[in-house]
Amino acid sequence: MSDIEFPDEFGQPLLRSGIADHVWRLKETDPEAFRAKVIAYFALCYPGWRVVRAQYPTIYLQDERGQKA
């Protein structure tokens, strides 16, 4: 079994990051706006990383740089 705490499907670690509380509040009131804001934020700040899960207070990102077929 892997010793990596949060592996992706290839066994690579997921990056753990966060967002502001005002964005988290959108998750309850407007889930689509929350999703769009999180994806847009990380596309700008972490190009090549994909949001795979949002579990308060952590956003999990998968590195997709260099995995283009």
mmCIF file of C-alpha atoms in Angstrom:
data_model
loop_
_atom_site.group_PDB
_atom_site.id
_atom_site.type_symbol
_atom_site.label_atom_id
_atom_site.label_comp_id
_atom_site.label_asym_id
_atom_site.label_seq_id
_atom_site.Cartn_x
_atom_site.Cartn_y
_atom_site.Cartn_z
ATOM 1 C CA MET A 1 0.000 0.000 0.000
ATOM 2 C CA SER A 2 1.181 3.529 -0.730
ATOM 3 C CA ASP A 3 2.576 5.743 2.011
ATOM 4 C CA ILE A 4 1.236 8.835 0.237
ATOM 5 C CA GLU A 5 -1.546 10.397 2.286
ATOM 6 C CA PHE A 6 -3.715 11.596 -0.626
ATOM 7 C CA PRO A 7 -2.664 9.796 -3.833
ATOM 8 C CA ASP A 8 -4.301 10.224 -7.222
ATOM 9 C CA GLU A 9 -5.093 7.215 -9.405
ATOM 10 C CA PHE A 10 -1.426 7.049 -10.478
ATOM 11 C CA GLY A 11 -0.088 7.065 -6.924
ATOM 12 C CA GLN A 12 1.105 10.670 -7.123
ATOM 13 C CA PRO A 13 0.304 12.990 -4.216
ATOM 14 C CA LEU A 14 -2.497 15.502 -4.586
ATOM 15 C CA LEU A 15 -1.704 19.125 -3.843
ATOM 16 C CA ARG A 16 -3.706 20.478 -0.924
ATOM 17 C CA SER A 17 -4.636 24.143 -1.066
ATOM 18 C CA GLY A 18 -7.303 26.460 0.267
ATOM 19 C CA ILE A 19 -9.622 29.312 -0.618
ATOM 20 C CA ALA A 20 -11.223 32.196 1.263
ATOM 21 C CA ASP A 21 -14.212 31.612 3.515
ATOM 22 C CA HIS A 22 -16.442 33.862 1.391
ATOM 23 C CA VAL A 23 -15.918 31.419 -1.493
ATOM 24 C CA TRP A 24 -16.726 28.431 0.748
ATOM 25 C CA ARG A 25 -20.018 30.096 1.713
ATOM 26 C CA LEU A 26 -21.024 29.973 -1.957
ATOM 27 C CA LYS A 27 -20.942 26.167 -1.789
ATOM 28 C CA GLU A 28 -24.137 26.162 0.294
ATOM 29 C CA THR A 29 -25.957 29.061 -1.364
ATOM 30 C CA ASP A 30 -24.900 28.683 -5.025
ATOM 31 C CA PRO A 31 -23.000 25.436 -5.746
ATOM 32 C CA GLU A 32 -22.563 26.211 -9.461
ATOM 33 C CA ALA A 33 -21.043 29.627 -8.712
ATOM 34 C CA PHE A 34 -18.780 27.979 -6.109
ATOM 35 C CA ARG A 35 -17.596 25.386 -8.621
ATOM 36 C CA ALA A 36 -16.990 27.987 -11.336
ATOM 37 C CA LYS A 37 -15.118 30.329 -8.970
ATOM 38 C CA VAL A 38 -12.891 27.535 -7.619
ATOM 39 C CA ILE A 39 -12.044 26.218 -11.088
ATOM 40 C CA ALA A 40 -11.332 29.728 -12.423
ATOM 41 C CA TYR A 41 -9.173 30.610 -9.408
ATOM 42 C CA PHE A 42 -6.982 27.531 -9.640
ATOM 43 C CA ALA A 43 -6.738 27.719 -13.448
ATOM 44 C CA LEU A 44 -5.225 31.183 -12.980
ATOM 45 C CA CYS A 45 -3.077 30.468 -9.916
ATOM 46 C CA TYR A 46 -2.043 26.873 -10.636
ATOM 47 C CA PRO A 47 -1.969 26.351 -14.411
ATOM 48 C CA GLY A 48 -1.765 22.663 -15.265
ATOM 49 C CA TRP A 49 -3.482 21.552 -12.053
ATOM 50 C CA ARG A 50 -7.051 20.237 -11.958
ATOM 51 C CA VAL A 51 -9.422 20.536 -8.999
ATOM 52 C CA VAL A 52 -10.444 17.012 -8.005
ATOM 53 C CA ARG A 53 -12.219 17.582 -4.692
ATOM 54 C CA ALA A 54 -13.381 20.339 -2.400
ATOM 55 C CA GLN A 55 -13.739 19.280 1.223
ATOM 56 C CA TYR A 56 -13.700 22.154 3.719
ATOM 57 C CA PRO A 57 -11.184 23.618 4.362
ATOM 58 C CA THR A 58 -9.096 21.923 1.671
ATOM 59 C CA ILE A 59 -9.151 21.943 -2.119
ATOM 60 C CA TYR A 60 -7.373 18.926 -3.638
ATOM 61 C CA LEU A 61 -5.573 19.421 -6.955
ATOM 62 C CA GLN A 62 -4.087 16.911 -9.384
ATOM 63 C CA ASP A 63 -0.973 17.754 -11.395
ATOM 64 C CA GLU A 64 -1.729 17.364 -15.091
ATOM 65 C CA ARG A 65 1.364 19.142 -16.385
ATOM 66 C CA GLY A 66 3.206 16.937 -18.815
ATOM 67 C CA GLN A 67 0.428 14.329 -18.997
ATOM 68 C CA LYS A 68 -0.885 15.452 -22.376
ATOM 69 C CA ALA A 69 -1.230 12.563 -24.813
#
